[in-house]
C-alpha positions as a Markdown table, in Angstrom:
| # | Residue | x | y | z |
|---|---|---|---|---|
| 1 | Met | -20.2 | -73.8 | 8.0 |
| 2 | Lys | -17.1 | -72.5 | 5.7 |
| 3 | Ser | -19.5 | -70.4 | 3.7 |
| 4 | Asn | -20.7 | -68.5 | 6.5 |
| 5 | Glu | -16.7 | -67.9 | 7.8 |
| 6 | His | -15.6 | -67.2 | 4.6 |
| 7 | Arg | -18.1 | -64.8 | 4.0 |
| 8 | His | -17.1 | -62.7 | 7.7 |
| 9 | Arg | -13.6 | -62.6 | 6.9 |
| 10 | Glu | -14.6 | -60.5 | 3.6 |
| 11 | Glu | -16.6 | -58.1 | 5.6 |
| 12 | Ala | -14.4 | -57.9 | 8.5 |
| 13 | Gly | -13.1 | -54.3 | 7.8 |
| 14 | Phe | -12.3 | -51.4 | 5.4 |
| 15 | Ser | -9.9 | -52.2 | 2.4 |
| 16 | Ile | -6.6 | -50.1 | 1.9 |
| 17 | Leu | -8.3 | -48.6 | -1.2 |
| 18 | Glu | -11.0 | -47.6 | 1.3 |
| 19 | Thr | -8.9 | -45.9 | 4.0 |
| 20 | Ala | -7.2 | -43.8 | 1.2 |
| 21 | Ile | -10.1 | -42.7 | -0.2 |
| 22 | Ala | -11.3 | -41.5 | 3.1 |
| 23 | Leu | -8.0 | -39.8 | 4.1 |
| 24 | Val | -8.1 | -38.1 | 0.7 |
| 25 | Leu | -11.4 | -36.9 | 1.6 |
| 26 | Met | -10.4 | -35.5 | 5.1 |
| 27 | Ala | -7.2 | -33.5 | 3.6 |
| 28 | Val | -9.6 | -31.8 | 1.4 |
| 29 | Val | -12.0 | -30.8 | 3.9 |
| 30 | Gly | -9.0 | -30.2 | 6.3 |
| 31 | Leu | -7.2 | -28.0 | 3.9 |
| 32 | Gly | -10.6 | -26.1 | 2.9 |
| 33 | Ala | -11.1 | -25.5 | 6.6 |
| 34 | Ala | -7.4 | -24.0 | 6.8 |
| 35 | Ser | -7.4 | -21.5 | 4.1 |
| 36 | Leu | -11.0 | -20.5 | 5.5 |
| 37 | Phe | -9.2 | -20.0 | 8.9 |
| 38 | Phe | -6.0 | -18.0 | 7.4 |
| 39 | Phe | -9.1 | -15.9 | 5.2 |
| 40 | Ala | -11.1 | -14.5 | 8.5 |
| 41 | Val | -7.7 | -13.5 | 10.4 |
| 42 | Arg | -6.1 | -12.0 | 7.1 |
| 43 | Asn | -9.8 | -9.9 | 7.1 |
| 44 | Thr | -9.6 | -9.2 | 10.8 |
| 45 | Val | -5.9 | -7.7 | 10.4 |
| 46 | Ser | -7.4 | -5.7 | 7.8 |
| 47 | Ala | -10.2 | -4.6 | 9.4 |
| 48 | Gly | -8.2 | -3.4 | 12.5 |
| 49 | Asp | -6.0 | -1.5 | 10.0 |
| 50 | Arg | -8.7 | 0.1 | 8.7 |
| 51 | Glu | -10.4 | 1.2 | 11.8 |
| 52 | Leu | -6.7 | 2.3 | 12.8 |
| 53 | Ala | -7.1 | 4.4 | 9.9 |
| 54 | Met | -10.3 | 5.6 | 10.8 |
| 55 | Ala | -8.7 | 7.2 | 14.2 |
| 56 | Val | -5.9 | 8.3 | 12.2 |
| 57 | Ala | -8.3 | 10.4 | 9.9 |
| 58 | Gln | -10.6 | 11.9 | 12.4 |
| 59 | Gln | -7.6 | 12.7 | 14.5 |
| 60 | Lys | -6.0 | 15.2 | 11.5 |
| 61 | Ile | -9.7 | 16.7 | 11.3 |
| 62 | Glu | -9.6 | 18.0 | 14.7 |
| 63 | Gln | -6.2 | 19.6 | 14.2 |
| 64 | Leu | -7.6 | 20.9 | 11.0 |
| 65 | Arg | -10.7 | 22.3 | 12.9 |
| 66 | Asp | -9.1 | 23.9 | 15.8 |
| 67 | Val | -7.2 | 26.6 | 13.7 |
| 68 | Asp | -8.5 | 29.3 | 11.9 |
| 69 | Phe | -10.0 | 29.8 | 8.9 |
| 70 | Asn | -7.3 | 31.5 | 7.5 |
| 71 | Asp | -4.3 | 29.7 | 9.3 |
| 72 | Ala | -1.5 | 28.5 | 6.8 |
| 73 | Ser | -2.6 | 24.8 | 7.7 |
| 74 | Leu | -5.9 | 25.3 | 5.6 |
| 75 | Ala | -4.2 | 27.1 | 2.7 |
| 76 | Val | -5.5 | 25.4 | -0.4 |
| 77 | Thr | -3.3 | 22.5 | -2.1 |
| 78 | Ala | -3.7 | 19.8 | -4.7 |
| 79 | Gly | -2.9 | 17.4 | -1.6 |
| 80 | Thr | -0.1 | 17.5 | 1.1 |
| 81 | Ser | 0.9 | 13.6 | 1.9 |
| 82 | Thr | 2.5 | 12.4 | 5.2 |
| 83 | Thr | 3.1 | 9.4 | 6.8 |
| 84 | Gln | 2.0 | 8.7 | 10.0 |
| 85 | Thr | 2.8 | 5.3 | 12.7 |
| 86 | Arg | -0.1 | 4.2 | 15.1 |
| 87 | Ala | 0.4 | 1.4 | 16.7 |
| 88 | Ser | 3.4 | 0.2 | 15.1 |
| 89 | Arg | 1.6 | 1.0 | 11.6 |
| 90 | Leu | 2.7 | 2.6 | 9.4 |
| 91 | Tyr | -0.7 | 5.0 | 7.2 |
| 92 | Thr | -0.1 | 7.5 | 4.5 |
| 93 | Val | -2.2 | 11.0 | 5.2 |
| 94 | Leu | -2.9 | 12.7 | 2.1 |
| 95 | Thr | -4.7 | 15.7 | 2.6 |
| 96 | Ile | -6.8 | 18.2 | 0.0 |
| 97 | Ile | -7.8 | 21.3 | 0.5 |
| 98 | Thr | -10.1 | 23.5 | -1.4 |
| 99 | Ser | -11.9 | 26.2 | -1.5 |
| 100 | Ser | -15.2 | 27.6 | -2.9 |
| 101 | Asp | -17.7 | 29.9 | -2.7 |
| 102 | Val | -15.5 | 33.0 | -3.6 |
| 103 | Val | -17.2 | 36.6 | -2.4 |
| 104 | Asn | -15.1 | 39.9 | -3.3 |
| 105 | Gly | -11.9 | 37.7 | -3.9 |
| 106 | Gln | -11.9 | 35.6 | -0.7 |
| 107 | Ala | -12.7 | 32.2 | -0.2 |
| 108 | Thr | -16.1 | 31.7 | 2.1 |
| 109 | Thr | -15.8 | 27.9 | 2.2 |
| 110 | Lys | -13.6 | 25.4 | 2.3 |
| 111 | Thr | -13.8 | 21.7 | 1.1 |
| 112 | Val | -11.1 | 19.4 | 3.1 |
| 113 | Thr | -10.3 | 15.9 | 2.3 |
| 114 | Val | -8.1 | 13.4 | 4.3 |
| 115 | Arg | -7.8 | 9.8 | 2.7 |
| 116 | Val | -5.7 | 7.7 | 4.9 |
| 117 | Thr | -4.1 | 4.7 | 3.5 |
| 118 | Pro | -2.8 | 1.6 | 5.1 |
| 119 | Asn | 0.6 | 0.6 | 4.0 |
| 120 | Ser | 1.7 | -2.4 | 6.5 |
| 121 | Asp | -1.3 | -4.7 | 5.0 |
| 122 | Gly | 0.3 | -6.0 | 1.8 |
| 123 | Ala | -2.6 | -6.8 | -0.3 |
| 124 | Thr | -3.7 | -4.3 | -2.6 |
| 125 | Trp | -7.0 | -4.3 | -1.9 |
| 126 | Ala | -6.3 | -3.0 | 1.5 |
| 127 | Arg | -4.5 | -0.1 | -0.6 |
| 128 | Asn | -7.3 | 0.6 | -3.1 |
| 129 | Val | -9.3 | 4.2 | -2.1 |
| 130 | Thr | -11.9 | 3.1 | -4.2 |
| 131 | Ser | -12.6 | -0.5 | -2.3 |
| 132 | Val | -14.8 | -0.8 | 0.5 |
| 133 | Phe | -12.3 | -2.6 | 2.5 |
| 134 | Gly | -9.1 | 0.2 | 1.4 |
| 135 | Ser | -8.7 | 3.4 | 2.6 |
| 136 | Val | -10.7 | 5.9 | 4.7 |
| 137 | Ser | -11.4 | 9.1 | 3.3 |
| 138 | Leu | -13.2 | 11.8 | 5.6 |
| 139 | Val | -14.6 | 15.2 | 3.9 |
| 140 | Trp | -15.3 | 18.0 | 5.8 |
| 141 | Gln | -16.4 | 21.7 | 4.8 |
| 142 | Arg | -15.5 | 24.6 | 7.0 |
| 143 | Thr | -17.1 | 28.0 | 6.3 |
| 144 | Ala | -15.5 | 31.2 | 7.4 |
| 145 | Arg | -17.6 | 33.7 | 10.0 |
| 146 | Thr | -18.0 | 36.7 | 7.8 |
| 147 | Leu | -21.2 | 37.9 | 7.0 |
| 148 | Gly | -22.1 | 36.8 | 3.2 |
| 149 | Pro | -23.1 | 39.4 | 0.0 |
| 150 | Asn | -27.2 | 38.0 | 1.0 |
| 151 | Arg | -27.4 | 39.1 | 4.6 |
| 152 | Val | -28.4 | 42.3 | 6.5 |
| 153 | Pro | -26.3 | 43.3 | 9.4 |
């Protein structure tokens, strides 16, 4: 009978070593889940910044669509940079206007590129123009309402 009681006392629970190993494993898994949660929240904020950047770019394109082809705001420029605030977030708006298809010394086509970069996000990839998650670029072409050289009136 003594051997039976002795065996029960040895199998009666977890040892301190087993409990410590289990706690370490749970801490590693818990920290992994916490970092995943932080990563998801950060990407959600960056997606919101990108969505607002798209709205800022679309608004700028709409403003330029509303002016005449020969208006000063559609003058050829290598890049005009401004800073705008939307929803308490800062955005840098770079507008590049080039002309092409010159007929009789007058440009008949202008290409407008608007790049909007969120400045509120601290991550460098969020400010990178070539990154999928970075800046927003919209390109639009505008043509003059004049008759081209190959069109018969």
